GROMACS .gro file of C-alpha atoms in nm:
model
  253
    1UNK     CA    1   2.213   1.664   1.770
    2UNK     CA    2   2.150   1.661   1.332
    3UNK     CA    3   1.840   1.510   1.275
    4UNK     CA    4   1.835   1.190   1.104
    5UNK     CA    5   1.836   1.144   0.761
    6UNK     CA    6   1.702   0.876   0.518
    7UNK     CA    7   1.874   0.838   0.143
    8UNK     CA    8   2.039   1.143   0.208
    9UNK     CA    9   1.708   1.368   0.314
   10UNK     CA   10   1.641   1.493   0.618
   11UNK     CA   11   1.365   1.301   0.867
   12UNK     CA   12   1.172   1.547   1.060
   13UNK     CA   13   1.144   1.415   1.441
   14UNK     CA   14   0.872   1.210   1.473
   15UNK     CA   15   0.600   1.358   1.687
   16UNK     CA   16   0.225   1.235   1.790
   17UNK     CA   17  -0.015   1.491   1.601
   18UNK     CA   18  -0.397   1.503   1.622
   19UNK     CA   19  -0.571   1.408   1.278
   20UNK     CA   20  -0.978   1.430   1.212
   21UNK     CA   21  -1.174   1.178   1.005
   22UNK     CA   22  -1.304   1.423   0.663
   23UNK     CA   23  -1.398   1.131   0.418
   24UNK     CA   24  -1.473   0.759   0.448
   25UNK     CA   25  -1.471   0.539   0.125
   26UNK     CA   26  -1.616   0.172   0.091
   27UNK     CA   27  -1.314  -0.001  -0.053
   28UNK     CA   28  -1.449  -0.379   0.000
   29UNK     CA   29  -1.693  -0.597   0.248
   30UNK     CA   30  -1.389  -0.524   0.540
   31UNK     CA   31  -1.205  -0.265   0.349
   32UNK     CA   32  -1.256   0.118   0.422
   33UNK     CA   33  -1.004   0.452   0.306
   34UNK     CA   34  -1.000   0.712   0.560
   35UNK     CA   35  -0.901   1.046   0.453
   36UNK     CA   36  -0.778   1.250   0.789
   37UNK     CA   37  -0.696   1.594   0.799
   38UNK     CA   38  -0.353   1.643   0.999
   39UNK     CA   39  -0.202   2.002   1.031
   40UNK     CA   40   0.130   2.043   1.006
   41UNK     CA   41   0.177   1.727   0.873
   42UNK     CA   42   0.493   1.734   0.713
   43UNK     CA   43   0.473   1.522   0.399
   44UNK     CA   44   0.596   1.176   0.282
   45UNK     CA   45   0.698   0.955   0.021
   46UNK     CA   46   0.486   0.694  -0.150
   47UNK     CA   47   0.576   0.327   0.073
   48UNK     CA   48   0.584   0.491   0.369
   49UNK     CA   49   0.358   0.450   0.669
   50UNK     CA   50   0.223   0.579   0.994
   51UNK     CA   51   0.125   0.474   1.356
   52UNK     CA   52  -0.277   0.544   1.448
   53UNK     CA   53  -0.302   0.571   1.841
   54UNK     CA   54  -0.637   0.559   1.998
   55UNK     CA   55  -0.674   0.617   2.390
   56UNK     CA   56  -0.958   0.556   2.596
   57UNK     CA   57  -1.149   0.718   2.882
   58UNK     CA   58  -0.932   0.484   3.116
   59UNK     CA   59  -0.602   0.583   2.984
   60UNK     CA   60  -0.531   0.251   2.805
   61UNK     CA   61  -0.334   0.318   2.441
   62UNK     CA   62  -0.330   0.092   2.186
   63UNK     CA   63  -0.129   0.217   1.847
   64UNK     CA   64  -0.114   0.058   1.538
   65UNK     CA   65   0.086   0.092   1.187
   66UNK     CA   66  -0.105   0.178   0.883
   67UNK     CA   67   0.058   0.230   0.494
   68UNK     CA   68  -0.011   0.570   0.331
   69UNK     CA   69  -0.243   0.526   0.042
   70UNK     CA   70  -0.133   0.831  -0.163
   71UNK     CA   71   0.034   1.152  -0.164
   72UNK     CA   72  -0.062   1.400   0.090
   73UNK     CA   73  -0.296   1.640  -0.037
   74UNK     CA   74  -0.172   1.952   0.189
   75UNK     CA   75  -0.275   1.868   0.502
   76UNK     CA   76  -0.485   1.581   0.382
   77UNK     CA   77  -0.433   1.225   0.407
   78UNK     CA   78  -0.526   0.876   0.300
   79UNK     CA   79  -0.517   0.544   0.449
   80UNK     CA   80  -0.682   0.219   0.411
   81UNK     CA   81  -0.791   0.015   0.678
   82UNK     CA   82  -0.876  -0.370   0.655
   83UNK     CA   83  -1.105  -0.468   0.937
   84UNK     CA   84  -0.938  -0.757   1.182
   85UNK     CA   85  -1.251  -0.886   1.352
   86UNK     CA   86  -1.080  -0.930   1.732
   87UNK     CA   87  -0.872  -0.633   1.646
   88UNK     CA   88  -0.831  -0.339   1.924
   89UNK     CA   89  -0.811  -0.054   1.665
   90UNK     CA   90  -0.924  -0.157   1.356
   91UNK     CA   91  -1.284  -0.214   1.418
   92UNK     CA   92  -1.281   0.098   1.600
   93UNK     CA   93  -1.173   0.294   1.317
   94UNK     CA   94  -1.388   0.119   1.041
   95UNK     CA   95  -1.713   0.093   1.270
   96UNK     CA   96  -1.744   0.358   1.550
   97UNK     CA   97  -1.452   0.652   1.436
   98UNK     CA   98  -1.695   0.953   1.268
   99UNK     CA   99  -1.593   1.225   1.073
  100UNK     CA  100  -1.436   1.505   1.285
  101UNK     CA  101  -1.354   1.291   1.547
  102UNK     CA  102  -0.936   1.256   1.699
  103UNK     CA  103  -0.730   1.038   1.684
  104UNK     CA  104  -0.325   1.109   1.743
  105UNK     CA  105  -0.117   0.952   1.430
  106UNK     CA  106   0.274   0.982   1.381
  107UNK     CA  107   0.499   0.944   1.109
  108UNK     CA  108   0.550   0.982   0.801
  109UNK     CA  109   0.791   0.603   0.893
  110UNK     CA  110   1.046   0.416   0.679
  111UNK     CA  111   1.278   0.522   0.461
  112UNK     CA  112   1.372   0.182   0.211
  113UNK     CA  113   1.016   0.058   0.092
  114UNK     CA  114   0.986   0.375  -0.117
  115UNK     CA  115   0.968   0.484  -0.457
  116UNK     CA  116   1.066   0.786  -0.532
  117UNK     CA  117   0.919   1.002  -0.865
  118UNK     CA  118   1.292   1.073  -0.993
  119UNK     CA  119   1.338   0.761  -1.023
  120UNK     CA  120   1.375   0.559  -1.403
  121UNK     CA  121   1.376   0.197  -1.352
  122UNK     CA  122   1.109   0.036  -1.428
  123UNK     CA  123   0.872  -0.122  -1.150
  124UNK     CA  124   0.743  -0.394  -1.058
  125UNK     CA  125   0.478  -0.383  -0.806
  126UNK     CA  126   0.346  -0.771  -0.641
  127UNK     CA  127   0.082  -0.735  -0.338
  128UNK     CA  128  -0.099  -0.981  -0.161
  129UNK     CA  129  -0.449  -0.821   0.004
  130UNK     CA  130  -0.416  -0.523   0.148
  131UNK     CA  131  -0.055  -0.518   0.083
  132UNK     CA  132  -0.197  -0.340  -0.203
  133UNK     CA  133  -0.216  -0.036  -0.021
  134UNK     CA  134   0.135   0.113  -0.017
  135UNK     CA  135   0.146   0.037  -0.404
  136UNK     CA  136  -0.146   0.217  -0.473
  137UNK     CA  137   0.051   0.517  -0.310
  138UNK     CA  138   0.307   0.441  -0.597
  139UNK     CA  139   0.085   0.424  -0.879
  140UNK     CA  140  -0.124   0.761  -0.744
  141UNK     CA  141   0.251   0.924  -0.679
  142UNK     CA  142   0.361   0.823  -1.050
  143UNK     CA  143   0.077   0.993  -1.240
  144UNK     CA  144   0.044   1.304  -0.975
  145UNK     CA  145   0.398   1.342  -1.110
  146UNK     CA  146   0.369   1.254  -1.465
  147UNK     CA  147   0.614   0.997  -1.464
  148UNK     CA  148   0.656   0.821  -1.750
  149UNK     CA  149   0.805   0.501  -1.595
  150UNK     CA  150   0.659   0.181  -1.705
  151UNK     CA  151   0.508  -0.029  -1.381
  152UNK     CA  152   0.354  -0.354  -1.384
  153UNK     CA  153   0.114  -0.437  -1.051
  154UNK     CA  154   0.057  -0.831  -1.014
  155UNK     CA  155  -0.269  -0.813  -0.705
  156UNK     CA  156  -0.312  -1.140  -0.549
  157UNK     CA  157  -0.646  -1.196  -0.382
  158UNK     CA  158  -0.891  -1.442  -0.240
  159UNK     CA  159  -1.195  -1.358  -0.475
  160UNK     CA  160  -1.269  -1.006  -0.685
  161UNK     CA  161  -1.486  -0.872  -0.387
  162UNK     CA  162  -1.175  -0.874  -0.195
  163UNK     CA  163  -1.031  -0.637  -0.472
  164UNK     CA  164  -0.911  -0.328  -0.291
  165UNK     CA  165  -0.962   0.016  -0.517
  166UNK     CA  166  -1.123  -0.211  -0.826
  167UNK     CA  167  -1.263   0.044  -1.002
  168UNK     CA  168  -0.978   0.301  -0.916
  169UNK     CA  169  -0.749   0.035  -1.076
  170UNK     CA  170  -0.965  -0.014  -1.373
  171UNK     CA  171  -0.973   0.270  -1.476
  172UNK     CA  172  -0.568   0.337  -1.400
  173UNK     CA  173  -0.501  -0.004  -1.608
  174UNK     CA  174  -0.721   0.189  -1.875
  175UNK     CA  175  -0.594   0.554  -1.881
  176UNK     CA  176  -0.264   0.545  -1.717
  177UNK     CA  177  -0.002   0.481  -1.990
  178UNK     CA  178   0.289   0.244  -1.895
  179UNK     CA  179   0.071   0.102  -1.610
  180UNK     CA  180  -0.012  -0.275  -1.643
  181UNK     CA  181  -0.197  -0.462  -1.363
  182UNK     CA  182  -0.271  -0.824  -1.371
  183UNK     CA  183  -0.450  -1.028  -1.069
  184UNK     CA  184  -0.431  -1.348  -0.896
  185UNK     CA  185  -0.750  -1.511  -0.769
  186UNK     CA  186  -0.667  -1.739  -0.497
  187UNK     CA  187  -1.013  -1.891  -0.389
  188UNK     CA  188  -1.315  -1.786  -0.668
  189UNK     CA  189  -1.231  -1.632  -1.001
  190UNK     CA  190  -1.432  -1.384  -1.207
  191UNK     CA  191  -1.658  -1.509  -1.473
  192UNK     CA  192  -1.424  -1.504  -1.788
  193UNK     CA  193  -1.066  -1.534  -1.586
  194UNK     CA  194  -0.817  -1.755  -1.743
  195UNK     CA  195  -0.717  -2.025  -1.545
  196UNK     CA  196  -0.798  -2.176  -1.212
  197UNK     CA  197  -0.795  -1.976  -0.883
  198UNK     CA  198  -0.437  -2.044  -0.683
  199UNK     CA  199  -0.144  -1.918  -0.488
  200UNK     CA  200   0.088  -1.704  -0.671
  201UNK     CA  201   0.369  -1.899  -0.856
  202UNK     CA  202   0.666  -1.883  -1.065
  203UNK     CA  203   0.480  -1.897  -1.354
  204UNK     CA  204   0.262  -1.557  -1.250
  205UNK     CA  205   0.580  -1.355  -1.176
  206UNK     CA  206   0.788  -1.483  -1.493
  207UNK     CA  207   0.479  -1.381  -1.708
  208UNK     CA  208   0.356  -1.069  -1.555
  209UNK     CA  209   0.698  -0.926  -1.422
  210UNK     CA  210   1.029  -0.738  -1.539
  211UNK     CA  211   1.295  -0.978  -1.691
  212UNK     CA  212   1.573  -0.920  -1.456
  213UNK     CA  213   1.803  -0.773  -1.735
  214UNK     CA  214   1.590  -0.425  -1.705
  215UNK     CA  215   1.694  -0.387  -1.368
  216UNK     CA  216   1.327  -0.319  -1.230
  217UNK     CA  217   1.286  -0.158  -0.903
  218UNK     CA  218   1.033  -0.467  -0.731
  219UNK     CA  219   0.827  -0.444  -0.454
  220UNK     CA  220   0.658  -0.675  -0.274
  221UNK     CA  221   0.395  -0.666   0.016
  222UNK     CA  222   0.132  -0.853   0.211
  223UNK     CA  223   0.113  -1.150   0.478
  224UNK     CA  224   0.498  -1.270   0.547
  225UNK     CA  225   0.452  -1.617   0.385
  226UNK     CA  226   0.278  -1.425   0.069
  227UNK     CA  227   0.639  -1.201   0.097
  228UNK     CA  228   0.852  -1.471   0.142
  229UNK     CA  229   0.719  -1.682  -0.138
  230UNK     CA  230   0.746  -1.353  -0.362
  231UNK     CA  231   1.086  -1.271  -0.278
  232UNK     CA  232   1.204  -1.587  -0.320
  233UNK     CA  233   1.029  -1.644  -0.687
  234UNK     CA  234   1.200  -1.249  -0.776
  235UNK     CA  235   1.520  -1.395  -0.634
  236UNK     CA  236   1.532  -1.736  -0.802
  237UNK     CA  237   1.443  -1.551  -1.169
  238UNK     CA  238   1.764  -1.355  -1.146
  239UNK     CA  239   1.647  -0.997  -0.957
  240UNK     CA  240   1.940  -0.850  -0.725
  241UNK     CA  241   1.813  -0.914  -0.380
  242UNK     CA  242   1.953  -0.555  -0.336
  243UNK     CA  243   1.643  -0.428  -0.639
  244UNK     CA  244   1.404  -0.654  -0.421
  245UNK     CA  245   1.208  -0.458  -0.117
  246UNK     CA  246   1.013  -0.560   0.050
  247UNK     CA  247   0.719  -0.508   0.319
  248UNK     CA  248   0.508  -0.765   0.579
  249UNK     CA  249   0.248  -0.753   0.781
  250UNK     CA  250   0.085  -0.979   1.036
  251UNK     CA  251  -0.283  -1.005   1.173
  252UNK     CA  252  -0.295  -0.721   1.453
  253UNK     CA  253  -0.571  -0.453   1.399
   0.00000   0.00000   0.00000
């Protein structure tokens, strides 16, 4: 039987490997990166994502789905994790998990909510929370590559200490040329924002985005209503549902 293929490459078979924590970073209050070493993991694409399974001394499994945050650094890899308080892996992995410990993770996963560094249409990232985090793997993938495509990163969030890799983006907006990144405050605005804090609207996408006569390669991800809302907004301005991807997540950690 041919092994599958995505976009025309092939998918290695997806196996369970054993990864061990190497780094923890403080991204926010609930918010932590965990860098994991994996060997023989086999490399991936920035958008993609992976499944983190945990077992206990009873047997029971519980597995959950995680966005890469970068490009693999050999064996190396990054995700982020946002805490769910009454999650069953989540607050395992941001409280109790200590460096060199296992865990089993699989992937790389997905195959359409990528961006690939060959590509030369512009891009327009939107991400609600820690939909942020597969985006970040784009921008980190664009300059490990030195792509000169222009991308534009609207980040909606609740209040600037929910800002996931703020001074990692700072600094990007700063020295990155062709990256833009613009933020929506939804509950408390910095000292010195323009405007009042509030959901994102047509008004944020028409101003910060790609007209649709560029052709930009959008993505959007976060909370399904954030998605929704997004897609719809990208749709309604004149963007190709087909140049639209897009990625949700619920509430399970």
């Amino acid at each position: 039987m041919a092994a599958p293929t995505t976009g025309g490459r092939m998918v290695a078979p997806l196996t369970w490997r054993v990864a061990r924590l190497v780094e923890r970073r403080v991204e926010t209050p609930s918010a932590q990166t965990l860098v994991l070493d994996v060997p023989g993991w086999p490399g991936h694409e920035p958008g993609q994502h992976l499944d983190i399974r945990l077992t206990a001394a009873d047997g029971y499994q519980a597995a959950r789905s995680y966005s890469l945050a970068g490009p693999a650094e050999g064996e190396r890899i990054a995700v982020t994790v946002q805490r769910v308080p009454d999650g069953e892996v989540s607050p395992y992995l941001t409280d109790t998990y200590a460096e060199g410990d296992p865990v089993e993770v699989r992937g790389p996963v997905g195959g359409w909510f990528v961006w690939r560094t060959d590509e030369t249409a512009p891009v327009l990232l939107v991400g609600g929370g820690s939909g942020v985090v597969p985006l970040m793997a784009m921008v980190r993938a664009r300059r490990a590559a030195g792509s000169r495509v222009p991308f534009r990163l609207i980040y909606s969030v609740r209040t600037p200490d929910d800002v996931i890799y703020a001074d990692e983006l700072r600094r990007r907006a700063r020295d990155d040329q062709g990256l833009d990144v613009a933020y929506i405050y939804t509950r408390a605005a910095p000292e010195g924002w323009r405007g009042e804090p509030h959901r994102i609207g047509l008004a944020d996408v028409n101003s910060h985005g790609w007209p649709p006569d560029l052709e930009p390669l959008c993505y959007v991800c976060g909370p399904t209503g954030f998605v929704e809302t997004v897609a719809d907004l990208l749709v309604g301005l004149g963007h190709p549902t087909r140049r639209v991807r897009t990625e949700r997540f619920g509430p399970t950690g």
